[in-house]
Coordinates of C-alpha atoms and ligand atoms in Angstrom, one line a residue:
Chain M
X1 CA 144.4 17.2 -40.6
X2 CA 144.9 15.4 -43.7
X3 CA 144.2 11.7 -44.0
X4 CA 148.2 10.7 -45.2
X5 CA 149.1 12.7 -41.6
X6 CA 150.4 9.9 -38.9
X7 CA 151.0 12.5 -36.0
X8 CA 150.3 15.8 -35.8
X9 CA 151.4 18.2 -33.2
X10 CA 150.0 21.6 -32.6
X11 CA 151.0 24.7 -30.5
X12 CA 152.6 22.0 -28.5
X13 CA 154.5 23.2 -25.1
X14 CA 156.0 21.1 -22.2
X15 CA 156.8 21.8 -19.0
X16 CA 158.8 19.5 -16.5
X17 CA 158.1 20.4 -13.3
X18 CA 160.6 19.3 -10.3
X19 CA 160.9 20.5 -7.0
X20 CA 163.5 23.0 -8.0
X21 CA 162.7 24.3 -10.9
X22 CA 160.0 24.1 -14.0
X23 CA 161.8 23.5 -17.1
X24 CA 160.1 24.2 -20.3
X25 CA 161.0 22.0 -22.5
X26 CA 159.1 22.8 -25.9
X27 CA 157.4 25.6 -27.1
X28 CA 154.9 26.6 -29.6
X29 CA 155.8 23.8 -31.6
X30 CA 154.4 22.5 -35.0
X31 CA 154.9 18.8 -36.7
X32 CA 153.7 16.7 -38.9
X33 CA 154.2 13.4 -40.5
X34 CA 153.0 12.0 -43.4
X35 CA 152.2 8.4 -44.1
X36 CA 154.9 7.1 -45.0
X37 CA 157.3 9.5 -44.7
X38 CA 161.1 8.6 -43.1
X39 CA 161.5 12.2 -41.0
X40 CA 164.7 12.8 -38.7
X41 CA 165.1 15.3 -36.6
X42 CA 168.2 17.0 -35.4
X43 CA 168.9 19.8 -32.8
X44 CA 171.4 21.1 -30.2
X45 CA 171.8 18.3 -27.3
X46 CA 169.0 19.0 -24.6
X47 CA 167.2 20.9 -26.9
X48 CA 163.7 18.8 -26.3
X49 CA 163.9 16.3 -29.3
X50 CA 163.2 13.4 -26.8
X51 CA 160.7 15.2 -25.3
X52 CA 159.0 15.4 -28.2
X53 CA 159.3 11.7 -29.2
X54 CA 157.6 11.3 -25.5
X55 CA 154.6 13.3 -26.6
X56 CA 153.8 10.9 -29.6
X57 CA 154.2 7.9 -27.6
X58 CA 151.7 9.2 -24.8
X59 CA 154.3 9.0 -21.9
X60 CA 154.1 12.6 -21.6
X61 CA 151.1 15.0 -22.1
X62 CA 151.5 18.5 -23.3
X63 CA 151.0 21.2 -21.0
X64 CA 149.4 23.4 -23.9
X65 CA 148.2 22.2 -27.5
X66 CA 147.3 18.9 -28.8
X67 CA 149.1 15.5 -30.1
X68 CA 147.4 13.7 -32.4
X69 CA 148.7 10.4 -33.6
X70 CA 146.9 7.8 -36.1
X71 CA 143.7 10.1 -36.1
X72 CA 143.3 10.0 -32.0
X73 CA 144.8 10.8 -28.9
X74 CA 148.3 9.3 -28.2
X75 CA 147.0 7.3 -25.4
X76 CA 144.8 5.1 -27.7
X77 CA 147.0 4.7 -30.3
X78 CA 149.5 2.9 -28.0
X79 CA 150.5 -0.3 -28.8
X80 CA 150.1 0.9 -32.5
X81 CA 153.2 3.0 -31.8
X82 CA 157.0 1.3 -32.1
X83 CA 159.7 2.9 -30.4
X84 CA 163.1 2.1 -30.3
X85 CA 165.1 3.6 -27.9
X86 CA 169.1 4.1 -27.4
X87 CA 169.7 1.6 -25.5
X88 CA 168.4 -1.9 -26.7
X89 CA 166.8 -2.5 -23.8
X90 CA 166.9 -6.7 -24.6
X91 CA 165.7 -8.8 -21.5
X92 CA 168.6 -10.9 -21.2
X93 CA 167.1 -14.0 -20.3
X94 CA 164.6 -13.9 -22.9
X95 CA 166.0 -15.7 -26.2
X96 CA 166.2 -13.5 -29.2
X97 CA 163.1 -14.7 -30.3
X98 CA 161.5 -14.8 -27.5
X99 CA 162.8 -10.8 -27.0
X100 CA 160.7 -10.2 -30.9
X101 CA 157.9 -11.9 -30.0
X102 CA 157.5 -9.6 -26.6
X103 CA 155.3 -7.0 -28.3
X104 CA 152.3 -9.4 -29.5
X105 CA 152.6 -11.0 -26.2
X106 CA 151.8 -8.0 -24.6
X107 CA 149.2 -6.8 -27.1
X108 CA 147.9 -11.0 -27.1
X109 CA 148.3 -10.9 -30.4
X110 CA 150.4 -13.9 -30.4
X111 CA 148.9 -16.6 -33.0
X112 CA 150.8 -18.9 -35.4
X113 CA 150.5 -16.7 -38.0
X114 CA 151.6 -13.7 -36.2
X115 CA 154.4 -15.6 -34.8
X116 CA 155.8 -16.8 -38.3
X117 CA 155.6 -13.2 -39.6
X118 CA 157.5 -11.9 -36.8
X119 CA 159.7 -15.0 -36.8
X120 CA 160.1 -14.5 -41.1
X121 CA 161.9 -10.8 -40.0
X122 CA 164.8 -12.4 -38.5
X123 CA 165.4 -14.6 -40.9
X124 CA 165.4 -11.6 -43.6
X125 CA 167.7 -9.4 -41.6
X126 CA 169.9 -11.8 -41.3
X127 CA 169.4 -12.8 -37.1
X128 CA 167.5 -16.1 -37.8
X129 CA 170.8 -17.9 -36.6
X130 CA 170.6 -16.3 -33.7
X131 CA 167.0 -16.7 -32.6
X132 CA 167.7 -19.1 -29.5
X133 CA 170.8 -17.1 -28.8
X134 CA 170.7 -14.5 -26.2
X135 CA 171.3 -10.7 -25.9
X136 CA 174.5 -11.5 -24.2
X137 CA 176.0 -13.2 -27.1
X138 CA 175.2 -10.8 -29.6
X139 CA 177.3 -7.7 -31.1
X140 CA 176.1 -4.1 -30.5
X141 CA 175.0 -4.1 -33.9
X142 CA 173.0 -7.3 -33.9
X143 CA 171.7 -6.0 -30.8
X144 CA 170.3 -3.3 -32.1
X145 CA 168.9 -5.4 -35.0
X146 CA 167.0 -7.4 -32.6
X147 CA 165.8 -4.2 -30.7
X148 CA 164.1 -2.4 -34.3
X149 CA 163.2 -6.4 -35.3
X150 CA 161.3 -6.4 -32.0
X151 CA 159.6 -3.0 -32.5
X152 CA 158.8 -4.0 -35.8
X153 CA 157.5 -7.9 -34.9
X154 CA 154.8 -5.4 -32.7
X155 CA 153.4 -4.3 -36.5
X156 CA 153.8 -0.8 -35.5
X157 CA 151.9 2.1 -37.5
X158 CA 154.6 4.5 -36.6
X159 CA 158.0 4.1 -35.7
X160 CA 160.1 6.2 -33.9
X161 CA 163.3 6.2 -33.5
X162 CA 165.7 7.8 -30.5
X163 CA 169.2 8.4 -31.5
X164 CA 169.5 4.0 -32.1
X165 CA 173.0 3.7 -33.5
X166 CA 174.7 6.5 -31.1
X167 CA 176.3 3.3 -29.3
X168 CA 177.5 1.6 -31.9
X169 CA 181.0 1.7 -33.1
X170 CA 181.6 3.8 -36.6
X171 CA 181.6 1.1 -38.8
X172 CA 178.8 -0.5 -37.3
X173 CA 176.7 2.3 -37.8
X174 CA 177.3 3.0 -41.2
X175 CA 176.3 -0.6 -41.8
X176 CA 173.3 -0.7 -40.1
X177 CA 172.2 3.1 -41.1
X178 CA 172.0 1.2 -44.6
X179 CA 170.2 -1.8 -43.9
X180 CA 167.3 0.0 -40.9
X181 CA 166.6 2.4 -44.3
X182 CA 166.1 -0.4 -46.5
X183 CA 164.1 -2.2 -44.0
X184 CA 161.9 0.8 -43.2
X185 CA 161.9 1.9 -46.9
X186 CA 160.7 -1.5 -48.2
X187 CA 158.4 -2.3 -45.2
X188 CA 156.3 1.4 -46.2
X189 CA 157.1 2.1 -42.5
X190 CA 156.2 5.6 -41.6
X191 CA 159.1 6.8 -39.2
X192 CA 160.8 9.3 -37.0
X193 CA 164.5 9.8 -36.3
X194 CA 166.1 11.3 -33.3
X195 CA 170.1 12.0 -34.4
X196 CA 172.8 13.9 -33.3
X197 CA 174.9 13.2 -36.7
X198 CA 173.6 15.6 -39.9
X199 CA 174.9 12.6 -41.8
X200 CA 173.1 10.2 -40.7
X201 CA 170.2 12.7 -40.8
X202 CA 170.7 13.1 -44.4
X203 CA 171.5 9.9 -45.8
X204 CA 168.4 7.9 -44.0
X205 CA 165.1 10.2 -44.1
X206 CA 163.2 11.8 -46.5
X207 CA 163.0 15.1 -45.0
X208 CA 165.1 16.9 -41.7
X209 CA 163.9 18.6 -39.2
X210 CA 165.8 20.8 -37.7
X211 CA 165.0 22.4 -33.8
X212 CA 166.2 25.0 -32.6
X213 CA 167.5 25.3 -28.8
X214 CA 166.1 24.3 -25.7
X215 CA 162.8 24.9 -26.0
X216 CA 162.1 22.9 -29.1
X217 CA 160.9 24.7 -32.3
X218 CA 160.6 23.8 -35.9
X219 CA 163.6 26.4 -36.9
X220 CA 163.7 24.6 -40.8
X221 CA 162.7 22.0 -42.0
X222 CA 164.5 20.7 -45.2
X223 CA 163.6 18.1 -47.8
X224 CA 165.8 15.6 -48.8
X225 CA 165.9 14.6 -52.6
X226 CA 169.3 12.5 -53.0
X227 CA 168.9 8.9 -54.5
X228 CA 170.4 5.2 -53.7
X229 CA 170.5 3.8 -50.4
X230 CA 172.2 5.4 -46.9
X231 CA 175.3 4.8 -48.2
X232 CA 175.7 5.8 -51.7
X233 CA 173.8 8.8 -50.3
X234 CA 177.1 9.9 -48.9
X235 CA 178.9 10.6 -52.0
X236 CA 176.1 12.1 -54.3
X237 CA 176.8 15.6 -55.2
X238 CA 173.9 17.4 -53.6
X239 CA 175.3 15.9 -50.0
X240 CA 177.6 18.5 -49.3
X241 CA 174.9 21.5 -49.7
X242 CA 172.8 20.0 -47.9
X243 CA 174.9 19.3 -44.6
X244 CA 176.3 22.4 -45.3
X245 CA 172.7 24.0 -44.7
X246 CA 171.9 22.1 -41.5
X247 CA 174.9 22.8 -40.3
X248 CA 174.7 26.2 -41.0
X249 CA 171.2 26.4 -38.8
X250 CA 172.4 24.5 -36.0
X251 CA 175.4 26.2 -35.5
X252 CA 173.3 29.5 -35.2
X253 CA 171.9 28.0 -32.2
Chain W
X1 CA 187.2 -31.0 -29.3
X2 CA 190.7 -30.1 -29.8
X3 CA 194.4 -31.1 -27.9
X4 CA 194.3 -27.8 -26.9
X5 CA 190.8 -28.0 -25.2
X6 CA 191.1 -31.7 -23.6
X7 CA 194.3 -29.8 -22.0
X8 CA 192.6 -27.0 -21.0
X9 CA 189.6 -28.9 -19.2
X10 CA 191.9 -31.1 -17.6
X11 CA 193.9 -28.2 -15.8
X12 CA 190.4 -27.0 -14.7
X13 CA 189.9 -30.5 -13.3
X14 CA 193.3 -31.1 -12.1
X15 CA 192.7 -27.4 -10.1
X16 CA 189.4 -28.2 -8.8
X17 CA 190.9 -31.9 -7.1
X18 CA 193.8 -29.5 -5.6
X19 CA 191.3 -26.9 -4.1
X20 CA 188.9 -30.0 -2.3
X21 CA 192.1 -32.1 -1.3
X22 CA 193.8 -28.6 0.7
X23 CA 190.1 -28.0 1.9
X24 CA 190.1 -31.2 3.6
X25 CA 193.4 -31.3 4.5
X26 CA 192.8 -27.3 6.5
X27 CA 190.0 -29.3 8.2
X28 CA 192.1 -32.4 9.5
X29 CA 194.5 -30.1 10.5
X30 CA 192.2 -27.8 12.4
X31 CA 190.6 -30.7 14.2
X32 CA 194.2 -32.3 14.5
X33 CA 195.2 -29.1 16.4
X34 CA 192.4 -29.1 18.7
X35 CA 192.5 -32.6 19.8
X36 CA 196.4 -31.9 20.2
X37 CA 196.1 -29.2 22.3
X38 CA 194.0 -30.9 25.0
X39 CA 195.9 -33.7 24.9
X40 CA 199.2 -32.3 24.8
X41 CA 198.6 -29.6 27.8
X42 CA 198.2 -26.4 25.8
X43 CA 195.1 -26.1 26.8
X44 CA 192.5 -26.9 29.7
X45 CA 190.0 -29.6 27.6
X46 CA 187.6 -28.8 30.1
X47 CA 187.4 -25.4 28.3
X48 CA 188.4 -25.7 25.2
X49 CA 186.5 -29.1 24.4
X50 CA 188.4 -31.4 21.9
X51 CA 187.2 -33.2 18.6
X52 CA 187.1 -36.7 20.3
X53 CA 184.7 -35.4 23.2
X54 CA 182.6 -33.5 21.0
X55 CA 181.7 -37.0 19.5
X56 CA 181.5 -38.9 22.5
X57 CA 179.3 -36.3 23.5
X58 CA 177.2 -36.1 21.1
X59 CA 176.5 -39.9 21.1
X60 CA 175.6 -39.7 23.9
X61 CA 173.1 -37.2 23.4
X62 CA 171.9 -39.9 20.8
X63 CA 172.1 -42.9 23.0
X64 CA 169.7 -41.2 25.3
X65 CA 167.2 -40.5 22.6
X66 CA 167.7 -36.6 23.2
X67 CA 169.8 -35.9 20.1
X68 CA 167.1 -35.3 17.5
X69 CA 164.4 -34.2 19.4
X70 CA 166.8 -31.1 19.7
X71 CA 167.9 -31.3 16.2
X72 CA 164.6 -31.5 15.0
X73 CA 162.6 -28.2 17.0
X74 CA 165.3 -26.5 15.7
X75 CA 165.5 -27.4 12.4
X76 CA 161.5 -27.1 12.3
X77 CA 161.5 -23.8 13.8
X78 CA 163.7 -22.5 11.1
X79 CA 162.5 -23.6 8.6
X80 CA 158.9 -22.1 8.7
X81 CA 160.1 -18.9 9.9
X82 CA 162.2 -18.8 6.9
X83 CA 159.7 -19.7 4.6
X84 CA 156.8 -17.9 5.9
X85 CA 159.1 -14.8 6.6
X86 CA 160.1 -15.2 3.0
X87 CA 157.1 -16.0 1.6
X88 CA 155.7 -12.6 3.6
X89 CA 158.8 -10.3 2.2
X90 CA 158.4 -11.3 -0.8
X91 CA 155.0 -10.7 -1.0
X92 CA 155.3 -7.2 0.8
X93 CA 157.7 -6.3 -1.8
X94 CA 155.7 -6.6 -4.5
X95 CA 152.9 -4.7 -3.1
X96 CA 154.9 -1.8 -2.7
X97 CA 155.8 -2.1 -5.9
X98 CA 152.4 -1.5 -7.3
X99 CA 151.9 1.2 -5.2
X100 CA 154.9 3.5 -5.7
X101 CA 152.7 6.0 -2.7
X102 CA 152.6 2.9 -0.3
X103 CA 156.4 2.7 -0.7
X104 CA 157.0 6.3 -0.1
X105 CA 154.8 6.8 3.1
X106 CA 156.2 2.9 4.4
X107 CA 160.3 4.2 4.2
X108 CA 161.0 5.4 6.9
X109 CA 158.8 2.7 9.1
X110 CA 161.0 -0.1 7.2
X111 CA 164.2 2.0 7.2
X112 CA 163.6 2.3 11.6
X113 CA 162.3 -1.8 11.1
X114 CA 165.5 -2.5 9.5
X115 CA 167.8 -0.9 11.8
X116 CA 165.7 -1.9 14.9
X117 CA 167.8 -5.3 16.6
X118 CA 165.0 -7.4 16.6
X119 CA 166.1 -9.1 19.1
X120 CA 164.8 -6.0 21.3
X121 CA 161.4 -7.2 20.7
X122 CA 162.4 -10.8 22.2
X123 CA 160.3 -10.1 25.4
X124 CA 157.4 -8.0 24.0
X125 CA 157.1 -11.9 21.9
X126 CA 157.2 -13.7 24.5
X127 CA 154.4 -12.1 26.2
X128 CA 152.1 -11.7 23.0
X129 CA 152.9 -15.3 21.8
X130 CA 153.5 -16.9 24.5
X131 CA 156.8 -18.8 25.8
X132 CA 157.1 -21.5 23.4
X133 CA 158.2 -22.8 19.9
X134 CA 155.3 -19.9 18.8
X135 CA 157.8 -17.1 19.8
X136 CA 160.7 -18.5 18.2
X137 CA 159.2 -18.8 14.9
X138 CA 158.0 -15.6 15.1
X139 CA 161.3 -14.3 15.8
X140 CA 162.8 -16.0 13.1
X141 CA 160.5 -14.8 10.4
X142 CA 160.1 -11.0 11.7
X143 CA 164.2 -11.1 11.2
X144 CA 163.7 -12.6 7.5
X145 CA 160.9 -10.5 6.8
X146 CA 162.4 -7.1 7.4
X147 CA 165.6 -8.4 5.5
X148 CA 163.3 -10.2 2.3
X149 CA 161.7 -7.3 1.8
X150 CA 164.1 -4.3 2.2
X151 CA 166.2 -6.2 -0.4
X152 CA 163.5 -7.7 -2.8
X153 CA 161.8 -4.0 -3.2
X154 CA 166.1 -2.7 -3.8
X155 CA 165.6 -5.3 -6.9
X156 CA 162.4 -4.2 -8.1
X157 CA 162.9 -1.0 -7.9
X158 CA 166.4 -0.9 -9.5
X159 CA 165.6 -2.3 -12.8
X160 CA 165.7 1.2 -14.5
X161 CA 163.1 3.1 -16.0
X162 CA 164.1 1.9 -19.2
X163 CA 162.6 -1.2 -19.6
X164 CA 159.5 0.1 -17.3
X165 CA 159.5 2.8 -20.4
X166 CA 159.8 -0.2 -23.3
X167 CA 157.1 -2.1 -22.1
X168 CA 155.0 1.0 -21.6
X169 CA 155.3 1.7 -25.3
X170 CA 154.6 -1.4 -26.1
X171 CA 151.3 -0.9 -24.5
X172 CA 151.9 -3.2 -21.2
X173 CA 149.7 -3.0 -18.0
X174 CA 151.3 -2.7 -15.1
X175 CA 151.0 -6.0 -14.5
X176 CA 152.6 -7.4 -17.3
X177 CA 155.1 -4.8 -17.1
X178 CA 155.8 -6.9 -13.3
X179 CA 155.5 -10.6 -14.7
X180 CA 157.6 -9.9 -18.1
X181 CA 160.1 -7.3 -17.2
X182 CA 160.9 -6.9 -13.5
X183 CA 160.2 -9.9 -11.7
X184 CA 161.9 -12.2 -14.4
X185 CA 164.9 -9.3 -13.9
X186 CA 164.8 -9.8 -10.1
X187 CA 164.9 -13.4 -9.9
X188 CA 169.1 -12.9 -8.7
X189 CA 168.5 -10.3 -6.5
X190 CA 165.4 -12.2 -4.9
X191 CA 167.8 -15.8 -4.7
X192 CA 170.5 -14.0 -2.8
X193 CA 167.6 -12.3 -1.1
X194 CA 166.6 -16.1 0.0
X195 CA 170.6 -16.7 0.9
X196 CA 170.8 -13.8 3.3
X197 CA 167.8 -14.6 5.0
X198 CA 167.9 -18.1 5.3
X199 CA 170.8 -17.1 7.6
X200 CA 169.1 -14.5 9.4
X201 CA 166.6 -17.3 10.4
X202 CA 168.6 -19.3 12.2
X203 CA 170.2 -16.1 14.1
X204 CA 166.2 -15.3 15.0
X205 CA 165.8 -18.8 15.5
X206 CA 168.9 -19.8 18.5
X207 CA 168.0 -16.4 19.7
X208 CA 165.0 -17.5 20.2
X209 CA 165.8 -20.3 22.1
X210 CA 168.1 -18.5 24.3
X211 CA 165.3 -16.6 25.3
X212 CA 162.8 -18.9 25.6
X213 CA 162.8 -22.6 24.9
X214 CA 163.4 -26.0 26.7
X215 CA 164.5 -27.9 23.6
X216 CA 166.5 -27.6 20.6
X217 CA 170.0 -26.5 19.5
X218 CA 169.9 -22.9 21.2
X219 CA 168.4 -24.2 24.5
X220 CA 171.4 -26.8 24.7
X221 CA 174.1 -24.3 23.8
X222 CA 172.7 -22.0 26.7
X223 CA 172.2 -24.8 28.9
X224 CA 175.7 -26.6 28.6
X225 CA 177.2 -22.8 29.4
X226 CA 175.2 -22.5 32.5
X227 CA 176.2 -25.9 33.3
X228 CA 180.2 -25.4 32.7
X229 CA 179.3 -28.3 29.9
X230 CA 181.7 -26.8 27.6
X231 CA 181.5 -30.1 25.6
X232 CA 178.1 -29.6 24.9
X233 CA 178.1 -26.2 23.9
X234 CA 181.0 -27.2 21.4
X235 CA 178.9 -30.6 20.5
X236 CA 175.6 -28.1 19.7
X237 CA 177.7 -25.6 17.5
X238 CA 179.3 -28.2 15.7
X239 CA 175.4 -29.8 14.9
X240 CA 174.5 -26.4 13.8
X241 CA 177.1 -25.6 12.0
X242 CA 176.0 -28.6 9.6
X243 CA 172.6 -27.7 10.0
X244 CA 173.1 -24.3 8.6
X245 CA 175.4 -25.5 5.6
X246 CA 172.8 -28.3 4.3
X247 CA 169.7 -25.5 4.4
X248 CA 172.4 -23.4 2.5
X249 CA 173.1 -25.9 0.1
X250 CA 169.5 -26.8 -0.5
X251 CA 168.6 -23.1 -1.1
X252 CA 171.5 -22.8 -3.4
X253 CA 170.6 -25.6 -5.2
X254 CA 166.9 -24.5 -5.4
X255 CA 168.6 -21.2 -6.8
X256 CA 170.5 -23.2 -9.8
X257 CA 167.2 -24.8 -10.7
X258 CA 165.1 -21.5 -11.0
X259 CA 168.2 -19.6 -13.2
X260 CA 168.5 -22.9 -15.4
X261 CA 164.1 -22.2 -16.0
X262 CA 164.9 -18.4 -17.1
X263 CA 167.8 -19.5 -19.0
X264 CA 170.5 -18.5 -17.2
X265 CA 173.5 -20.5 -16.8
Ligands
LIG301 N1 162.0 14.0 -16.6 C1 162.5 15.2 -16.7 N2 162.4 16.1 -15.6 C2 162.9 17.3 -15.7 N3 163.5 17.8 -16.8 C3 163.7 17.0 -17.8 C4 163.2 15.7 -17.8 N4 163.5 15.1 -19.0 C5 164.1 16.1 -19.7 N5 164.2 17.2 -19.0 C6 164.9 18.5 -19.5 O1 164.2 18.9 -20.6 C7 165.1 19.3 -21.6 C8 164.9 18.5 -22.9 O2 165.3 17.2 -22.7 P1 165.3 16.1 -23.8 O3 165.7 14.8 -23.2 O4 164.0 16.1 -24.5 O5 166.4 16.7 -24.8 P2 167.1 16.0 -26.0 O6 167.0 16.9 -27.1 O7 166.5 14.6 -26.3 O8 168.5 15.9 -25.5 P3 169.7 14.9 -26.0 O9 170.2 15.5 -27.2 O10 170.7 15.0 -24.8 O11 169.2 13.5 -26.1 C9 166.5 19.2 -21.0 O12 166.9 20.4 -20.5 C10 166.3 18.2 -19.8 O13 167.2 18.6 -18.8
LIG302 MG1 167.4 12.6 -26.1

């Protein structure tokens, strides 16, 4: 494993065992991402793609292979780890602020300096108005601002990403699919994106991912070459092909 | 602050006046139509009581230095079993939350503790504890116990793996996954919690006293039905019924004063 590799699963399979029934989950799968790299992955609903998020993050452990993330195990790179997931998952009677600053709290990381930096994020996406408001009075999109600003306030090595805008409005997503890419462009974040929408898929990341059904596989994996941000991404020429493509693998499954 | 505002804020006012003056008024009434009963024939006083010798009644009980003696055991009596028996739920709960196998071999003995009338166990109390004020409390805070705890651990445990899963990836223990995420998130559930069993105190409590005791509110309620002193019973119940309202109130109030601290309104 190369140094510029963040995670790096091998021969990876998961089981979910209930009373019932054993479910496997993902199977013989292979992934890796590079420092720096924006990656999103997309695949058939149920297909494993949480799962796999799961694995990086340490909450699950593989029943065959190995996850590495950040050089060691997932379980001691927590806390080095951001993830956002669908829902916002904002404690309501925590003020906005007081919601970003939860990470370092946790980690006791918490010092002046710390504090500014994470405080200095709001004010650049736009939230510092907000940052004694709380959740409750904030839009779905703000909401989900605060929820990445939060997961990025934690100074996270890798970010992942679980299908964040799926309860937004259209509009709203659009929007915020733009400014999440600048933010995690410009920041140098590396990151992984859980999607439904080819789209989306397309116009944030760097490279796709594609899975095939349940269990997860890499089935392709396509690199993503268009220029300008999330949003002028939609109308270069080369967009087309390139949904056409995904779309084309998916619908095999 | 516009016309339309002040308008609006007086209407609110305005509505609020009209809901206390028809409360009182419902209360005049009610008392007027007791006291007119008796006096009128409907019905037998002697049975039925009336508002005027509910009074007389109860100064009486004060005039003879017997009125707060009662008023006070009882009060006393509740109030440590509520806040012991809360104190103790509360505490249960969040040991079971910390140990999720605790919880799962403890069900069905809570579930069976739950349904159980504790009143049942009246006797068994009396002869372990003794026949005194000891039994009552105890009473009292086994009811609020069963009830804190049941519905403290709901509240815990109903917070959703989601944040449970946040604060997990943001490398919580499990105890700061308790002080930051479900315990601040439980504070409503654990103040109606308080609510419910600040009434189940006083039913362990005048249960109690049936049973057992030779003062307080309970014992005289019992006594003045033995004694065909209808007037008394209706005196006590009257007492108790402001009793119960002002430990209400106060818990309520506490309740407003721990949301304002977590930044509810
Ligand atoms: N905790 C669990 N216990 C048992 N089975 C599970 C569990 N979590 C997921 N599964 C099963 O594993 C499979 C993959 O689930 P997963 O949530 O990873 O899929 P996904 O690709 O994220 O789905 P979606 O597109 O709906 O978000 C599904 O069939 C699901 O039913
Ligand atoms: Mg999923």
């Amino acid at each position: 494993m190369g140094s510029d590799s963040v995670a790096s699963l091998r021969g990876v399979k998961l089981v979910y065992h209930e009373p019932s029934r054993e479910t496997l989950a993902v199977d013989g799968l292979d992934l890796e991402v590079k420092r720096g790299e924006f990656l999103s992955i997309v695949g058939p609903s149920g297909c494993g793609k949480t799962s796999v998020l799961s694995l990086i993050t340490g909450l699950l452990t593989p029943s065959e292979g190995s996850v590495e993330v950040l050089g060691v195990s997932p379980a001691e790179a927590r806390g080095r780890i951001g993830y956002m997931l669908q829902r916002d998952a904002l404690l309501d009677w925590r003020t906005i602020e007081r919601n970003v600053l939860l990470g370092l709290e946790v980690k006791r990381a918490l010092t002046p300096e710390s504090r500014s930096r994470a405080l200095a994020l709001l004010d650049k996406y736009g939230l510092g108005d907000f940052r004694r408001h709380y959740p409750a009075e904030l839009s779905g999109g703000m909401r989900q601002k605060a929820a990445l600003i939060r997961t990025l306030a934690a100074e996270p090595e890798l970010l992942l990403l679980d299908e964040p805008f799926s309860a937004l409005d259209y509009q709203t997503r659009i929007l915020l699919e733009d400014e999440v890419r600048s933010i995690i462009k410009q920041g140098g974040y590396t990151a992984v994106l859980v999607t439904h929408d080819i789209a989306e898929a397309i116009c944030m990341s760097d490279r796709v991912v594609v899975f095939s059904g349940r269990p997860a596989r890499v089935k392709r994996s396509v690199g993503i070459d268009l220029a300008g941000t999330a949003f002028e991404r939609r109308s270069r020429a080369g967009f087309g092909a390139l949904f056409d493509l995904i779309w084309k693998e998916l619908r095999e499954e | 602050m516009s016309r339309e505002h002040m308008e609006y804020l007086k209407k609110l006012k305005r509505g609020r006046r009209l809901t206390a003056a028809v409360r009182i008024l419902l209360l005049a009434l009610l008392l007027g139509l007791w006291e007119a009963s008796g006096r009128l024939g409907l019905a037998d006083p002697f049975i039925v009581s009336s508002p005027s010798r509910v009074v007389s009644t109860a100064l009486r009980l004060y005039e003879s230095h017997d009125l707060f003696p009662h008023i006070l055991t009882t009060f006393y009596e509740t109030v440590v079993g509520f806040v012991s028996g809360t104190a103790i739920g509360v505490a249960a709960a969040v040991l079971l939350w910390f140990s999720p196998f605790l919880r799962r071999v403890l069900d069905p003995y809570l579930v069976v503790l739950n349904a159980l009338p504790k009143i049942a166990l009246g006797p068994i109390l009396i002869v372990w504890v003794g026949a005194g004020p000891g039994a009552i409390i105890v009473m009292a805070l086994l009811v609020s116990t069963v009830v804190t705890v049941m519905s403290v651990l709901s509240g815990f445990t109903e917070q959703g793996r989601e944040r449970e899963e946040l604060m997990r990836t943001l490398g919580a223990s499990r105890l700061q996954t308790f002080m930051k995420a479900v315990l601040p998130a439980s504070v409503p559930t654990i103040m109606s919690a308080l609510k419910i069993s600040v009434g189940m105190s006083w039913v362990g409590v005048i249960v109690g006293e049936y049973l057992v005791s030779k003062r307080g509110l309970g014992y005289l309620i019992v006594y003045g039905g033995q004694v065909f002193k209808l007037d008394l019973v209706m005196a006590s119940i009257v007492i108790l019924c402001v009793l119960a309202a002002i430990m209400y109130y106060a818990v309520a109030a506490f309740e407003k004063r721990i949301d304002k601290r977590f930044g509810r309104e």
